[in-house]
Amino acid sequence: MQKKLILNQDLLKITISRLCYQLIESHNDFSNSVILGLQPRGKYVADRIKEQLESLVKRKIDVGYLDTTFHRDDFRRRDTPKKANETTIPFLIEDKNVVLVDDVLYTGRSVRAALDAMISFGRPKSVELLVLVDRKYTRDLPIQPNYIGKSVNTMQSQRVMVEWKQHGGKRDSIWLFNNLDT
Amino acid sequence: MTQLSVPHLLGTKDLTKDDFNLIFETADNFKEIINRPIKKVPSLRDITIANIFFENSTRTRISFELAEKRLSADTINFSSSQSSVKKGETLLDTVNNILAMKVDMIVMRHASPGAPHFLSRYIDAKIINAGDGTHEHPTQALLDAYSIRMKHKSFRGLRVAIIGDILHSRVAISNIFALNKLGAEVMVCGPNTLLPKYISSLGVQVELDVFKALQWCDVANVLRIQLERQQIKYFPSLREYSLYYGINKSMLDKLDKEITIMHPGPINRGVELNSDVADSEHSIILDQVENGVAIRMAVLYLLAGTKGEA
């Protein structure tokens, strides 16, 4: 398996800072906005963004984690059921501006499931999507992110992996893997 | 592991420890869902489930039906009292006729032990045993174990006493298999006539004195006296049973520790449990009912999500 570095630790830090400033541009001090990280891996991005945003806007920001397993459209179409993760949304999303956060945007199916899952918790005023990596030209559904960390051209056989030092990676970094088996 | 090791849920005897843990972890997610304002997820929207009850049931049937509806499955209900079973149709014919209408899963309760096992050999649909005679009632044992896990966190070294009519109880058998696999110690307690002869071969301790059983255990799972299954008298009178085996508050007060009281319902108040125990803070009987829906959602979800034979 060959791998190529897309973003190293320093660039990833800069990218996250830029995303935070872009968020502040449209959400001001986040008084009517909340962040929902998509389980399992969007959670890490959401945590990182919360940390930076809180130091920038000097107030607590509501972050929840949304699991989409039971809303996926590939249930019974894959060999085994996917394992669910915890959903924790300790606030109301009714009439709030929601920013959905995920690490990699690929077919858009997870985001579709997330929109569906989110509606169970109320009717948000608006919903936006932030992704760390946008894999271009790979969408199955008409879904586009509002905030993009890095756009990359990839092939179907490739895989994008975001590693976090706090969660088992060597350092914070984003990698593109060439799967030679396929 | 994200898949059960069995294609059907016929009994807790067939489940592995990994299966139990997978079901419990999935039930955790569903428990969160049934406490949301919108309690429904679309996972099973393309599945039709037939609830076939050849025996009376309130709790189990409502619990299954709710679980199915919360997962967005289509459901049909069938009870033998209003059906062609009365006209002499065989079990296999009845079920095959239902399956011909494109049903994907069957939840069945039947008075004959082994009825779901028999069906599983002849039909393609996934089967969940909702009680077969005096044999097994796996979802009840799963929800009992899940309720114990919520209260006590770990099964290692935990002492569970199953008290009452063990002879006629499918809940007892399924509980014994489940708790043994999970690492708990199990004791059965009841009058000699209501204890099966070879019960100790299942790896449980046997005790005839209910107070000693209460002193030994951390959790007491009290069972109902199943008068409807008793063709002969196993004890002189309900009054006498209640006197020797009924559990009341003063007995619990005499213990030097707090124990958890469980009951699979329906309770015969004043017979096996006094109201001052059933409604006390030690009782987790209503938690068991809530957990029942989450456990059944987990079982339905995990079985439905597996393609073909496991």
Coordinates of C-alpha atoms in Angstrom, one line a residue:
Chain A
M1 CA 0.0 0.0 0.0
Q2 CA 1.4 3.4 -1.0
K3 CA 0.6 6.5 0.9
K4 CA 0.9 10.2 0.2
L5 CA 0.8 13.0 2.7
I6 CA -2.0 15.5 1.9
L7 CA -1.6 17.8 4.9
N8 CA 1.0 17.7 7.6
Q9 CA 0.6 18.8 11.2
D10 CA 1.5 22.4 10.7
L11 CA -0.7 22.9 7.6
L12 CA -3.6 21.0 9.3
K13 CA -3.4 23.5 12.2
I14 CA -3.5 26.4 9.8
T15 CA -6.4 24.9 7.9
I16 CA -8.4 24.4 11.0
S17 CA -7.7 28.0 12.1
R18 CA -8.9 29.2 8.7
L19 CA -12.1 27.1 9.0
C20 CA -12.7 28.7 12.4
Y21 CA -12.4 32.2 11.0
Q22 CA -14.7 31.3 8.1
L23 CA -17.2 30.0 10.7
I24 CA -17.0 33.2 12.7
E25 CA -17.5 35.2 9.5
S26 CA -21.0 33.7 9.0
H27 CA -21.9 32.8 12.6
N28 CA -20.5 35.8 14.6
D29 CA -20.1 34.7 18.2
F30 CA -22.0 31.5 17.8
S31 CA -24.8 32.6 20.1
N32 CA -27.4 31.0 17.9
S33 CA -25.3 28.4 16.3
V34 CA -24.3 24.9 17.3
I35 CA -21.9 22.3 15.9
L36 CA -22.7 18.6 15.3
G37 CA -19.8 16.3 14.7
L38 CA -20.7 13.1 12.7
Q39 CA -19.8 9.9 14.4
P40 CA -17.4 8.2 14.4
R41 CA -14.6 10.4 13.0
G42 CA -16.2 13.8 12.5
K43 CA -16.3 14.0 16.3
Y44 CA -12.5 14.6 16.4
V45 CA -12.8 17.5 13.9
A46 CA -15.7 19.0 15.8
D47 CA -13.7 18.8 19.1
R48 CA -10.7 20.5 17.5
I49 CA -12.9 23.2 16.0
K50 CA -14.7 23.8 19.3
E51 CA -11.4 24.2 21.1
Q52 CA -10.1 26.9 18.7
L53 CA -13.4 28.7 18.3
E54 CA -13.9 29.0 22.1
S55 CA -10.5 30.7 22.4
L56 CA -11.4 33.0 19.6
V57 CA -15.0 34.0 20.5
K58 CA -14.4 33.7 24.3
R59 CA -17.6 31.9 25.0
K60 CA -18.8 28.3 25.3
I61 CA -19.8 26.6 22.1
D62 CA -22.4 23.8 22.0
V63 CA -21.0 20.7 20.3
G64 CA -22.9 17.5 19.9
Y65 CA -22.2 14.2 18.3
L66 CA -24.6 12.7 15.8
D67 CA -24.6 9.0 14.9
T68 CA -26.2 8.2 11.6
T69 CA -26.0 4.4 11.6
F70 CA -29.7 3.7 11.9
H71 CA -30.5 6.2 9.2
R72 CA -28.1 4.9 6.5
D73 CA -29.5 3.7 3.2
D74 CA -27.1 0.8 2.9
F75 CA -28.5 -1.3 5.8
R76 CA -29.2 -4.8 4.6
R77 CA -27.2 -4.0 1.4
R78 CA -23.9 -4.7 3.1
D79 CA -22.8 -8.0 4.5
T80 CA -22.9 -7.0 8.2
P81 CA -24.7 -4.3 10.0
K82 CA -22.6 -1.3 10.9
K83 CA -21.8 -0.8 14.6
A84 CA -23.6 2.2 16.0
N85 CA -22.0 5.0 18.1
E86 CA -23.3 7.2 20.7
T87 CA -25.4 10.2 19.9
T88 CA -25.1 13.1 22.4
I89 CA -26.9 16.3 21.7
P90 CA -27.3 18.0 25.1
F91 CA -29.0 21.1 23.7
L92 CA -32.0 22.0 21.5
I93 CA -31.3 22.4 17.8
E94 CA -34.8 24.0 17.2
D95 CA -34.3 27.3 15.3
K96 CA -30.5 27.1 15.6
N97 CA -28.0 27.4 12.8
V98 CA -26.4 23.9 12.7
V99 CA -23.0 23.2 11.3
L100 CA -22.5 19.5 10.5
V101 CA -18.8 18.6 10.8
D102 CA -17.2 15.5 9.2
D103 CA -13.6 14.6 8.3
V104 CA -13.9 13.3 4.7
L105 CA -16.7 14.0 2.3
Y106 CA -16.9 11.2 -0.3
T107 CA -20.3 10.0 -1.8
G108 CA -22.4 12.2 0.4
R109 CA -24.5 9.4 1.7
S110 CA -23.4 9.8 5.3
V111 CA -24.4 13.5 5.1
R112 CA -27.8 12.5 3.7
A113 CA -28.2 10.1 6.6
A114 CA -27.1 12.8 9.0
L115 CA -29.6 15.3 7.7
D116 CA -32.3 12.6 8.3
A117 CA -31.0 11.7 11.8
M118 CA -30.7 15.4 12.8
I119 CA -34.4 16.2 12.0
S120 CA -35.4 13.8 14.8
F121 CA -34.1 16.4 17.2
G122 CA -36.0 19.4 15.9
R123 CA -36.1 21.8 13.0
P124 CA -33.0 23.9 12.7
K125 CA -33.0 27.4 11.2
S126 CA -30.3 26.5 8.8
V127 CA -27.9 23.7 8.2
E128 CA -24.3 24.0 6.8
L129 CA -21.6 21.4 6.2
L130 CA -18.0 21.6 7.1
V131 CA -15.5 19.0 6.0
L132 CA -11.8 18.7 6.4
V133 CA -11.3 16.9 3.1
D134 CA -13.5 17.1 0.1
R135 CA -13.0 14.3 -2.4
K136 CA -14.0 16.0 -5.6
Y137 CA -16.1 14.4 -8.4
T138 CA -17.1 11.4 -6.2
R139 CA -20.5 12.4 -5.1
D140 CA -23.5 10.1 -5.5
L141 CA -25.9 12.7 -4.2
P142 CA -26.3 16.5 -4.7
I143 CA -24.5 17.5 -1.5
Q144 CA -21.8 20.2 -1.4
P145 CA -19.9 21.5 1.7
N146 CA -20.0 25.2 2.7
Y147 CA -16.6 25.0 4.4
I148 CA -13.7 22.9 3.0
G149 CA -10.4 22.3 4.6
K150 CA -8.8 20.8 1.5
S151 CA -10.1 19.7 -1.8
V152 CA -8.4 16.7 -3.4
N153 CA -8.8 14.7 -6.6
T154 CA -9.0 11.1 -5.8
M155 CA -9.8 7.8 -7.5
Q156 CA -12.4 5.3 -6.3
S157 CA -9.6 2.8 -5.3
Q158 CA -7.9 5.4 -3.1
R159 CA -8.7 6.1 0.5
V160 CA -8.3 9.3 2.6
M161 CA -7.4 9.0 6.2
V162 CA -7.3 11.7 8.8
E163 CA -5.0 10.8 11.8
W164 CA -5.1 12.5 15.1
K165 CA -2.3 12.3 17.6
Q166 CA -4.8 12.2 20.5
H167 CA -6.6 9.3 18.9
G168 CA -3.9 6.8 18.1
G169 CA -2.1 8.6 15.2
K170 CA 1.6 9.4 15.1
R171 CA 0.9 13.0 14.6
D172 CA -2.1 15.1 13.2
S173 CA -2.0 14.5 9.5
I174 CA -4.1 13.6 6.4
W175 CA -3.0 10.8 4.1
L176 CA -4.1 9.5 0.7
F177 CA -3.7 5.7 0.4
N178 CA -3.4 3.9 -2.9
N179 CA -5.0 0.5 -2.4
L180 CA -2.9 -1.7 -4.6
D181 CA -5.1 -4.7 -4.1
T182 CA -7.9 -3.2 -6.2
Chain B
M1 CA -17.7 -7.9 15.6
T2 CA -20.8 -6.4 14.2
Q3 CA -22.8 -9.5 13.5
L4 CA -24.5 -12.1 15.6
S5 CA -23.2 -15.7 15.3
V6 CA -26.7 -17.1 14.8
P7 CA -29.2 -16.5 11.9
H8 CA -32.2 -16.8 14.3
L9 CA -32.7 -16.0 17.9
L10 CA -34.1 -19.3 19.2
G11 CA -32.6 -19.3 22.7
T12 CA -29.8 -17.9 24.8
K13 CA -28.2 -21.3 24.8
D14 CA -26.9 -20.7 21.2
L15 CA -25.5 -17.2 21.9
T16 CA -21.8 -16.5 22.6
K17 CA -20.5 -14.0 25.0
D18 CA -19.6 -11.7 22.1
D19 CA -23.3 -11.9 20.9
F20 CA -24.5 -10.8 24.3
N21 CA -22.1 -7.8 24.3
L22 CA -23.0 -6.8 20.8
I23 CA -26.7 -7.0 21.7
F24 CA -26.2 -4.9 24.9
E25 CA -24.1 -2.3 23.1
T26 CA -26.6 -2.0 20.3
A27 CA -29.4 -1.7 22.9
D28 CA -27.5 1.2 24.5
N29 CA -27.9 3.1 21.3
F30 CA -31.6 2.2 21.0
K31 CA -32.3 3.2 24.6
E32 CA -31.0 6.6 23.8
I33 CA -33.3 6.7 20.7
I34 CA -36.5 5.7 22.6
N35 CA -35.9 8.6 25.0
R36 CA -35.8 11.2 22.2
P37 CA -38.7 13.4 21.3
I38 CA -39.0 11.5 18.0
K39 CA -38.5 7.9 18.9
K40 CA -38.2 6.4 15.5
V41 CA -35.5 5.5 13.1
P42 CA -35.9 4.2 9.5
S43 CA -33.6 1.2 9.6
L44 CA -36.2 -1.6 9.0
R45 CA -38.5 0.4 6.7
D46 CA -38.3 -2.3 3.9
I47 CA -39.0 -5.2 6.3
T48 CA -42.3 -6.9 7.2
I49 CA -42.5 -8.7 10.5
A50 CA -45.2 -11.1 11.6
N51 CA -45.9 -11.5 15.3
I52 CA -47.4 -14.9 15.6
F53 CA -48.7 -15.6 19.1
F54 CA -50.1 -19.0 19.7
E55 CA -50.2 -18.2 23.4
N56 CA -51.5 -15.2 25.4
S57 CA -49.1 -12.3 25.9
T58 CA -49.5 -8.7 26.7
R59 CA -46.0 -7.4 27.7
T60 CA -43.9 -9.3 25.2
R61 CA -46.2 -8.7 22.4
I62 CA -46.6 -4.9 23.0
S63 CA -42.8 -4.7 23.5
F64 CA -42.0 -6.4 20.2
E65 CA -44.6 -4.4 18.4
L66 CA -43.3 -1.1 19.7
A67 CA -39.7 -2.2 18.9
E68 CA -40.7 -3.0 15.4
K69 CA -42.6 0.2 14.9
R70 CA -39.7 2.3 16.4
L71 CA -37.5 0.7 13.7
S72 CA -40.1 1.6 11.0
A73 CA -40.9 -2.1 10.1
D74 CA -44.3 -3.1 8.8
T75 CA -46.0 -5.4 11.2
I76 CA -48.8 -7.9 11.1
N77 CA -50.3 -9.5 14.2
F78 CA -51.7 -12.9 14.4
S79 CA -53.1 -14.7 17.4
S80 CA -54.3 -18.3 17.3
S81 CA -57.6 -17.6 18.9
Q82 CA -58.9 -15.8 15.7
S83 CA -57.3 -18.0 13.1
S84 CA -57.4 -21.1 11.0
V85 CA -55.3 -22.9 13.6
K86 CA -58.7 -23.5 15.3
K87 CA -59.8 -25.2 12.0
G88 CA -57.0 -27.7 12.2
E89 CA -54.2 -26.1 10.1
T90 CA -50.7 -27.2 11.0
L91 CA -48.0 -24.9 12.3
L92 CA -45.9 -25.2 9.1
D93 CA -48.9 -24.5 6.9
T94 CA -49.9 -21.5 8.9
V95 CA -46.5 -20.0 8.8
N96 CA -45.9 -20.8 5.1
N97 CA -49.1 -19.1 4.2
I98 CA -48.0 -16.0 6.1
L99 CA -44.6 -16.1 4.4
A100 CA -46.2 -16.4 1.0
M101 CA -47.4 -12.8 1.6
K102 CA -43.7 -11.8 1.6
V103 CA -42.9 -11.5 5.3
D104 CA -39.2 -11.3 6.2
M105 CA -39.2 -12.0 9.9
I106 CA -41.2 -14.0 12.4
V107 CA -41.6 -13.4 16.1
M108 CA -43.3 -16.4 17.5
R109 CA -44.7 -17.6 20.8
H110 CA -45.9 -21.2 21.0
A111 CA -46.9 -23.5 23.8
S112 CA -44.7 -26.4 22.5
P113 CA -41.0 -26.4 23.4
G114 CA -38.9 -26.4 20.3
A115 CA -41.6 -25.0 17.9
P116 CA -39.4 -22.2 16.6
H117 CA -36.4 -24.6 16.2
F118 CA -38.7 -26.8 14.1
L119 CA -39.7 -23.9 12.0
S120 CA -36.2 -22.7 11.5
R121 CA -35.4 -25.9 9.7
Y122 CA -38.1 -25.5 7.1
I123 CA -38.5 -21.8 6.4
D124 CA -36.2 -19.0 5.1
A125 CA -37.4 -16.1 7.2
K126 CA -35.5 -15.1 10.3
I127 CA -37.2 -16.3 13.5
I128 CA -37.2 -14.8 17.0
N129 CA -38.5 -17.0 19.8
A130 CA -40.8 -15.0 22.0
G131 CA -41.3 -18.0 24.3
D132 CA -41.7 -21.7 23.5
G133 CA -43.6 -23.5 26.2
T134 CA -41.5 -24.2 29.3
H135 CA -38.2 -24.1 27.2
E136 CA -36.7 -20.7 26.4
H137 CA -37.6 -17.0 26.3
P138 CA -34.4 -15.4 25.1
T139 CA -35.4 -11.8 24.8
Q140 CA -36.6 -11.8 28.4
A141 CA -33.3 -13.2 29.6
L142 CA -31.5 -10.6 27.4
L143 CA -33.4 -7.8 28.9
D144 CA -33.0 -9.2 32.4
A145 CA -29.2 -9.4 31.9
Y146 CA -29.2 -6.0 30.4
S147 CA -31.0 -4.5 33.3
I148 CA -28.6 -6.2 35.7
R149 CA -25.7 -4.8 33.7
M150 CA -27.1 -1.2 33.9
K151 CA -27.4 -1.5 37.7
H152 CA -24.3 -3.5 38.6
K153 CA -22.0 -2.7 35.6
S154 CA -20.2 -6.1 35.6
F155 CA -21.3 -9.7 35.8
R156 CA -18.0 -11.1 37.2
G157 CA -18.7 -12.7 40.5
L158 CA -22.2 -11.2 40.7
R159 CA -24.7 -13.5 42.5
V160 CA -28.1 -13.9 41.0
A161 CA -30.9 -15.9 42.6
I162 CA -33.9 -17.0 40.6
I163 CA -36.7 -17.6 43.0
G164 CA -40.1 -19.3 42.4
D165 CA -41.6 -21.6 39.9
I166 CA -38.5 -22.9 38.1
L167 CA -40.1 -26.0 36.7
H168 CA -42.5 -24.2 34.4
S169 CA -40.4 -21.2 33.7
R170 CA -38.8 -20.6 30.3
V171 CA -37.5 -17.3 31.8
A172 CA -35.5 -19.2 34.4
I173 CA -33.8 -21.5 31.8
S174 CA -32.9 -18.7 29.4
N175 CA -31.6 -16.6 32.3
I176 CA -29.5 -19.5 33.6
F177 CA -27.8 -19.9 30.1
A178 CA -27.3 -16.2 29.7
L179 CA -26.0 -15.4 33.2
N180 CA -23.6 -18.4 33.2
K181 CA -22.1 -17.3 29.9
L182 CA -21.7 -13.7 31.2
G183 CA -19.8 -14.9 34.2
A184 CA -22.4 -14.5 37.0
E185 CA -23.1 -17.1 39.7
V186 CA -26.6 -18.4 39.6
M187 CA -28.8 -20.0 42.3
V188 CA -32.3 -21.3 41.9
C189 CA -34.7 -21.3 44.9
G190 CA -38.2 -22.7 45.2
P191 CA -40.2 -25.5 46.7
N192 CA -38.8 -28.9 45.9
T193 CA -41.8 -29.7 43.7
L194 CA -41.2 -26.7 41.5
L195 CA -37.5 -27.4 40.9
P196 CA -36.6 -29.6 38.0
K197 CA -34.8 -32.8 39.0
Y198 CA -31.6 -32.2 37.1
I199 CA -31.4 -28.4 37.3
S200 CA -28.0 -28.5 39.1
S201 CA -26.5 -30.0 35.9
L202 CA -27.0 -26.6 34.3
G203 CA -24.3 -25.3 36.6
V204 CA -26.5 -23.6 39.3
Q205 CA -26.7 -23.9 43.0
V206 CA -30.0 -25.1 44.5
E207 CA -31.5 -23.7 47.7
L208 CA -34.8 -24.4 49.3
D209 CA -34.9 -21.7 51.9
V210 CA -35.8 -18.3 50.4
F211 CA -34.2 -16.2 53.1
K212 CA -30.9 -18.0 52.7
A213 CA -31.1 -17.3 49.0
L214 CA -31.7 -13.6 49.6
Q215 CA -28.8 -13.5 52.0
W216 CA -26.5 -15.1 49.3
C217 CA -27.5 -13.0 46.3
D218 CA -26.9 -9.5 44.9
V219 CA -29.9 -9.7 42.6
A220 CA -33.1 -11.6 43.2
N221 CA -35.1 -12.4 40.0
V222 CA -38.5 -13.4 41.3
L223 CA -40.7 -15.5 39.1
R224 CA -44.5 -15.8 38.9
I225 CA -46.3 -19.0 39.9
Q226 CA -47.6 -20.2 36.6
L227 CA -50.9 -21.7 37.7
E228 CA -52.1 -22.1 34.1
R229 CA -49.3 -24.6 33.4
Q230 CA -49.9 -26.7 36.5
Q231 CA -52.2 -29.6 35.9
I232 CA -51.6 -31.0 39.3
K233 CA -51.0 -29.3 42.7
Y234 CA -47.4 -28.7 43.4
F235 CA -48.0 -27.0 46.7
P236 CA -51.0 -27.0 49.0
S237 CA -52.2 -23.4 48.6
L238 CA -51.2 -20.0 47.3
R239 CA -51.4 -18.8 50.9
E240 CA -48.9 -21.4 52.0
Y241 CA -46.6 -20.6 49.1
S242 CA -46.8 -16.9 49.9
L243 CA -46.0 -17.7 53.6
Y244 CA -42.8 -19.7 52.8
Y245 CA -41.6 -18.2 49.5
G246 CA -43.2 -14.8 49.3
I247 CA -40.8 -11.9 49.7
N248 CA -41.7 -8.9 51.8
K249 CA -40.1 -5.8 53.1
S250 CA -39.3 -7.1 56.6
M251 CA -37.2 -9.9 55.0
L252 CA -35.2 -7.4 53.0
D253 CA -34.7 -5.2 56.1
K254 CA -33.2 -8.1 57.9
L255 CA -30.4 -8.5 55.3
D256 CA -27.1 -6.8 55.9
K257 CA -26.9 -5.5 52.3
E258 CA -29.2 -4.0 49.6
I259 CA -30.3 -6.4 46.9
T260 CA -31.9 -5.7 43.6
I261 CA -35.3 -7.1 43.0
M262 CA -36.5 -8.1 39.5
H263 CA -39.6 -9.7 38.2
P264 CA -40.5 -10.6 34.5
G265 CA -44.2 -9.8 35.1
P266 CA -47.0 -10.2 35.4
I267 CA -46.7 -9.9 39.2
N268 CA -49.0 -11.8 41.5
R269 CA -49.0 -9.2 44.2
G270 CA -49.1 -10.7 47.7
V271 CA -48.0 -14.2 46.4
E272 CA -44.4 -14.1 45.3
L273 CA -43.8 -10.4 45.9
N274 CA -45.4 -8.1 48.4
S275 CA -46.3 -4.6 47.1
D276 CA -43.9 -3.0 49.6
V277 CA -41.1 -4.8 47.8
A278 CA -42.4 -4.6 44.2
D279 CA -42.8 -0.8 44.5
S280 CA -39.7 -0.2 46.6
E281 CA -36.5 1.6 45.5
H282 CA -34.8 -1.8 45.3
S283 CA -37.1 -2.9 42.5
I284 CA -36.0 -2.4 38.9
I285 CA -39.2 -4.0 37.5
L286 CA -40.2 -1.0 35.4
D287 CA -36.7 -0.5 34.1
Q288 CA -36.9 -4.1 32.9
V289 CA -39.9 -3.2 30.8
E290 CA -38.3 -0.1 29.3
N291 CA -35.1 -2.0 28.5
G292 CA -37.2 -4.7 26.9
V293 CA -38.1 -2.4 24.0
A294 CA -34.4 -1.4 23.5
I295 CA -33.2 -5.1 23.7
R296 CA -35.9 -6.2 21.2
M297 CA -34.9 -3.3 18.8
A298 CA -31.3 -4.5 19.0
V299 CA -32.2 -8.1 18.3
L300 CA -34.4 -7.2 15.4
Y301 CA -31.9 -4.8 13.9
L302 CA -28.9 -7.2 14.2
L303 CA -30.8 -10.2 12.8
A304 CA -32.3 -8.1 9.9
G305 CA -29.0 -6.6 9.0
T306 CA -27.4 -9.9 8.4
K307 CA -27.6 -11.2 4.8
G308 CA -28.5 -14.8 4.4
E309 CA -27.3 -17.5 6.8
A310 CA -24.8 -16.4 9.4

